[in-house]
Amino acid sequence: MPITLVNPAGLPEVPVYRQVAIASGSKLVFVAGQVSGDADGVTVGEGDLTAQVERCYLNVATALAGAGGSFEDVAKLTVYVVDWTPDKMPLLMEGIARATVKLGLTPVPPATLLGVAALDVPEHLVEIEATAVLD
C-alpha cells in the first residue's frame, strides 16, 4: 500500500482523519471535486447534507476505482460545504459513516474542511476532491 497514515505525537487525534499521509507510490491521481450527482448528473439528496456527503464519498470511490485505486490510496481530501457552521458536523459525520458502511472501510486520510458560499449549482451542498498515490 503506497499510503501510510499517522498521527504524530504532539498533534491531536481526530477520529475522522489522520494528521499525516506518507506516500511511497509513484503514480499521482487527482480526483476532481465530486458532488452528489448520480451517473446521469441528477442530484442525489437534494436539501439533505447527510445524503449528499454519502454520495460524494461514493462518487470519489468510483473515480478512484476508475484510476485503479481506492480510498486506501488517498493521501488528502478537501471537503467544501455550503454555508458551513459547526452545528452541521453531525450531519457530515453521519454521511461519512453511511459511506463507510457501503465502502467497507473507514476513509481517514488527512482532510481539510472549508465553508463556501456556493458550489456549481444551488442544489449541491457539498463537494469533495481527493489526491491519491498508487504504486
mmCIF file of C-alpha atoms in Angstrom:
data_model
loop_
_atom_site.group_PDB
_atom_site.id
_atom_site.type_symbol
_atom_site.label_atom_id
_atom_site.label_comp_id
_atom_site.label_asym_id
_atom_site.label_seq_id
_atom_site.Cartn_x
_atom_site.Cartn_y
_atom_site.Cartn_z
ATOM 1 C CA MET A 1 0.000 0.000 0.000
ATOM 2 C CA PRO A 2 1.569 3.323 -1.053
ATOM 3 C CA ILE A 3 -0.038 5.433 1.726
ATOM 4 C CA THR A 4 0.761 5.240 5.439
ATOM 5 C CA LEU A 5 -1.484 7.348 7.684
ATOM 6 C CA VAL A 6 -0.162 8.562 11.041
ATOM 7 C CA ASN A 7 -0.969 10.854 13.956
ATOM 8 C CA PRO A 8 2.403 12.215 15.128
ATOM 9 C CA ALA A 9 2.918 12.759 18.850
ATOM 10 C CA GLY A 10 2.140 16.338 19.767
ATOM 11 C CA LEU A 11 -0.821 16.683 17.382
ATOM 12 C CA PRO A 12 -4.425 15.962 18.360
ATOM 13 C CA GLU A 13 -6.034 12.686 17.325
ATOM 14 C CA VAL A 14 -9.141 13.374 15.279
ATOM 15 C CA PRO A 15 -11.492 10.419 14.779
ATOM 16 C CA VAL A 16 -12.367 11.125 11.132
ATOM 17 C CA TYR A 17 -8.866 11.646 9.727
ATOM 18 C CA ARG A 18 -5.154 11.251 10.388
ATOM 19 C CA GLN A 19 -2.864 14.260 10.542
ATOM 20 C CA VAL A 20 -0.251 12.993 8.061
ATOM 21 C CA ALA A 21 -0.144 10.794 4.967
ATOM 22 C CA ILE A 22 3.212 9.394 3.904
ATOM 23 C CA ALA A 23 3.237 8.440 0.216
ATOM 24 C CA SER A 24 5.632 5.881 -1.238
ATOM 25 C CA GLY A 25 3.907 5.243 -4.570
ATOM 26 C CA SER A 26 4.844 6.663 -7.934
ATOM 27 C CA LYS A 27 1.546 7.460 -9.663
ATOM 28 C CA LEU A 28 -0.452 10.518 -8.553
ATOM 29 C CA VAL A 29 -4.211 10.606 -9.040
ATOM 30 C CA PHE A 30 -6.108 13.878 -8.722
ATOM 31 C CA VAL A 31 -9.865 13.418 -8.433
ATOM 32 C CA ALA A 32 -11.972 16.409 -9.407
ATOM 33 C CA GLY A 33 -14.398 17.682 -6.803
ATOM 34 C CA GLN A 34 -17.232 15.182 -6.624
ATOM 35 C CA VAL A 35 -20.748 16.373 -5.889
ATOM 36 C CA SER A 36 -23.835 14.318 -5.122
ATOM 37 C CA GLY A 37 -24.842 13.576 -8.675
ATOM 38 C CA ASP A 38 -25.663 10.115 -9.955
ATOM 39 C CA ALA A 39 -24.281 8.703 -13.230
ATOM 40 C CA ASP A 40 -26.837 10.796 -15.144
ATOM 41 C CA GLY A 41 -25.922 14.001 -13.299
ATOM 42 C CA VAL A 42 -29.116 14.038 -11.234
ATOM 43 C CA THR A 43 -28.577 15.406 -7.723
ATOM 44 C CA VAL A 44 -28.983 12.751 -5.016
ATOM 45 C CA GLY A 45 -30.294 14.007 -1.663
ATOM 46 C CA GLU A 46 -31.401 17.495 -2.635
ATOM 47 C CA GLY A 47 -31.573 19.553 0.568
ATOM 48 C CA ASP A 48 -30.082 16.684 2.640
ATOM 49 C CA LEU A 49 -26.465 17.284 3.671
ATOM 50 C CA THR A 50 -26.027 13.765 5.083
ATOM 51 C CA ALA A 51 -27.229 12.081 1.885
ATOM 52 C CA GLN A 52 -25.062 14.361 -0.233
ATOM 53 C CA VAL A 53 -21.925 13.683 1.823
ATOM 54 C CA GLU A 54 -22.546 9.953 1.490
ATOM 55 C CA ARG A 55 -22.985 10.230 -2.283
ATOM 56 C CA CYS A 56 -19.887 12.402 -2.648
ATOM 57 C CA TYR A 57 -17.762 9.782 -0.871
ATOM 58 C CA LEU A 58 -19.226 7.039 -3.064
ATOM 59 C CA ASN A 59 -18.515 9.122 -6.166
ATOM 60 C CA VAL A 60 -14.923 9.679 -5.023
ATOM 61 C CA ALA A 61 -14.611 5.896 -4.571
ATOM 62 C CA THR A 62 -15.959 5.355 -8.101
ATOM 63 C CA ALA A 63 -13.488 7.868 -9.529
ATOM 64 C CA LEU A 64 -10.609 6.232 -7.662
ATOM 65 C CA ALA A 65 -11.637 2.788 -8.916
ATOM 66 C CA GLY A 66 -11.582 4.181 -12.454
ATOM 67 C CA ALA A 67 -7.918 5.024 -11.904
ATOM 68 C CA GLY A 68 -7.179 1.614 -10.405
ATOM 69 C CA GLY A 69 -7.237 2.800 -6.798
ATOM 70 C CA SER A 70 -9.385 3.015 -3.691
ATOM 71 C CA PHE A 71 -9.766 5.134 -0.579
ATOM 72 C CA GLU A 72 -6.788 3.254 0.857
ATOM 73 C CA ASP A 73 -4.658 5.146 -1.695
ATOM 74 C CA VAL A 74 -5.927 8.624 -0.767
ATOM 75 C CA ALA A 75 -3.293 10.987 0.600
ATOM 76 C CA LYS A 76 -5.571 14.029 1.031
ATOM 77 C CA LEU A 77 -9.247 15.013 0.911
ATOM 78 C CA THR A 78 -10.675 18.500 0.653
ATOM 79 C CA VAL A 79 -14.328 18.928 1.623
ATOM 80 C CA TYR A 80 -16.264 22.053 0.650
ATOM 81 C CA VAL A 81 -19.589 22.636 2.424
ATOM 82 C CA VAL A 82 -22.026 25.411 1.563
ATOM 83 C CA ASP A 83 -22.810 27.771 4.461
ATOM 84 C CA TRP A 84 -20.771 25.663 6.901
ATOM 85 C CA THR A 85 -21.421 26.056 10.621
ATOM 86 C CA PRO A 86 -20.153 23.718 13.360
ATOM 87 C CA ASP A 87 -23.705 22.539 14.140
ATOM 88 C CA LYS A 88 -23.642 20.724 10.761
ATOM 89 C CA MET A 89 -20.844 18.410 11.939
ATOM 90 C CA PRO A 90 -23.216 15.572 12.999
ATOM 91 C CA LEU A 91 -24.789 15.588 9.517
ATOM 92 C CA LEU A 92 -21.361 15.454 7.898
ATOM 93 C CA MET A 93 -20.249 12.652 10.201
ATOM 94 C CA GLU A 94 -23.409 10.623 9.530
ATOM 95 C CA GLY A 95 -22.844 10.907 5.775
ATOM 96 C CA ILE A 96 -19.268 9.696 6.196
ATOM 97 C CA ALA A 97 -20.479 6.837 8.417
ATOM 98 C CA ARG A 98 -23.041 5.726 5.820
ATOM 99 C CA ALA A 99 -20.415 5.779 3.074
ATOM 100 C CA THR A 100 -18.024 3.861 5.322
ATOM 101 C CA VAL A 101 -20.541 1.052 5.674
ATOM 102 C CA LYS A 102 -21.144 0.877 1.919
ATOM 103 C CA LEU A 103 -17.433 1.042 1.093
ATOM 104 C CA GLY A 104 -16.474 -1.498 3.746
ATOM 105 C CA LEU A 105 -13.718 0.698 5.143
ATOM 106 C CA THR A 106 -13.157 3.883 7.098
ATOM 107 C CA PRO A 107 -11.582 6.559 4.886
ATOM 108 C CA VAL A 108 -9.328 8.593 7.220
ATOM 109 C CA PRO A 109 -6.722 10.401 5.107
ATOM 110 C CA PRO A 110 -5.734 13.932 6.078
ATOM 111 C CA ALA A 111 -8.633 16.241 5.291
ATOM 112 C CA THR A 112 -9.428 19.919 5.091
ATOM 113 C CA LEU A 113 -12.988 21.188 5.597
ATOM 114 C CA LEU A 114 -13.836 24.533 4.044
ATOM 115 C CA GLY A 115 -17.056 26.505 4.266
ATOM 116 C CA VAL A 116 -18.019 28.120 0.973
ATOM 117 C CA ALA A 117 -20.771 30.499 -0.114
ATOM 118 C CA ALA A 118 -21.915 28.326 -3.032
ATOM 119 C CA LEU A 119 -20.970 25.477 -5.347
ATOM 120 C CA ASP A 120 -21.683 24.905 -9.046
ATOM 121 C CA VAL A 121 -25.480 24.722 -8.685
ATOM 122 C CA PRO A 122 -27.743 25.652 -5.751
ATOM 123 C CA GLU A 123 -28.772 22.006 -5.186
ATOM 124 C CA HIS A 124 -25.227 20.937 -4.280
ATOM 125 C CA LEU A 125 -24.407 21.345 -0.591
ATOM 126 C CA VAL A 126 -21.022 19.584 -0.546
ATOM 127 C CA GLU A 127 -18.133 18.783 -2.874
ATOM 128 C CA ILE A 128 -15.184 16.507 -2.116
ATOM 129 C CA GLU A 129 -11.906 16.278 -4.007
ATOM 130 C CA ALA A 130 -9.130 13.754 -3.468
ATOM 131 C CA THR A 131 -5.458 13.240 -4.140
ATOM 132 C CA ALA A 132 -4.290 9.627 -4.234
ATOM 133 C CA VAL A 133 -0.983 7.858 -4.740
ATOM 134 C CA LEU A 134 -0.762 4.465 -6.450
ATOM 135 C CA ASP A 135 2.159 2.073 -6.868
#
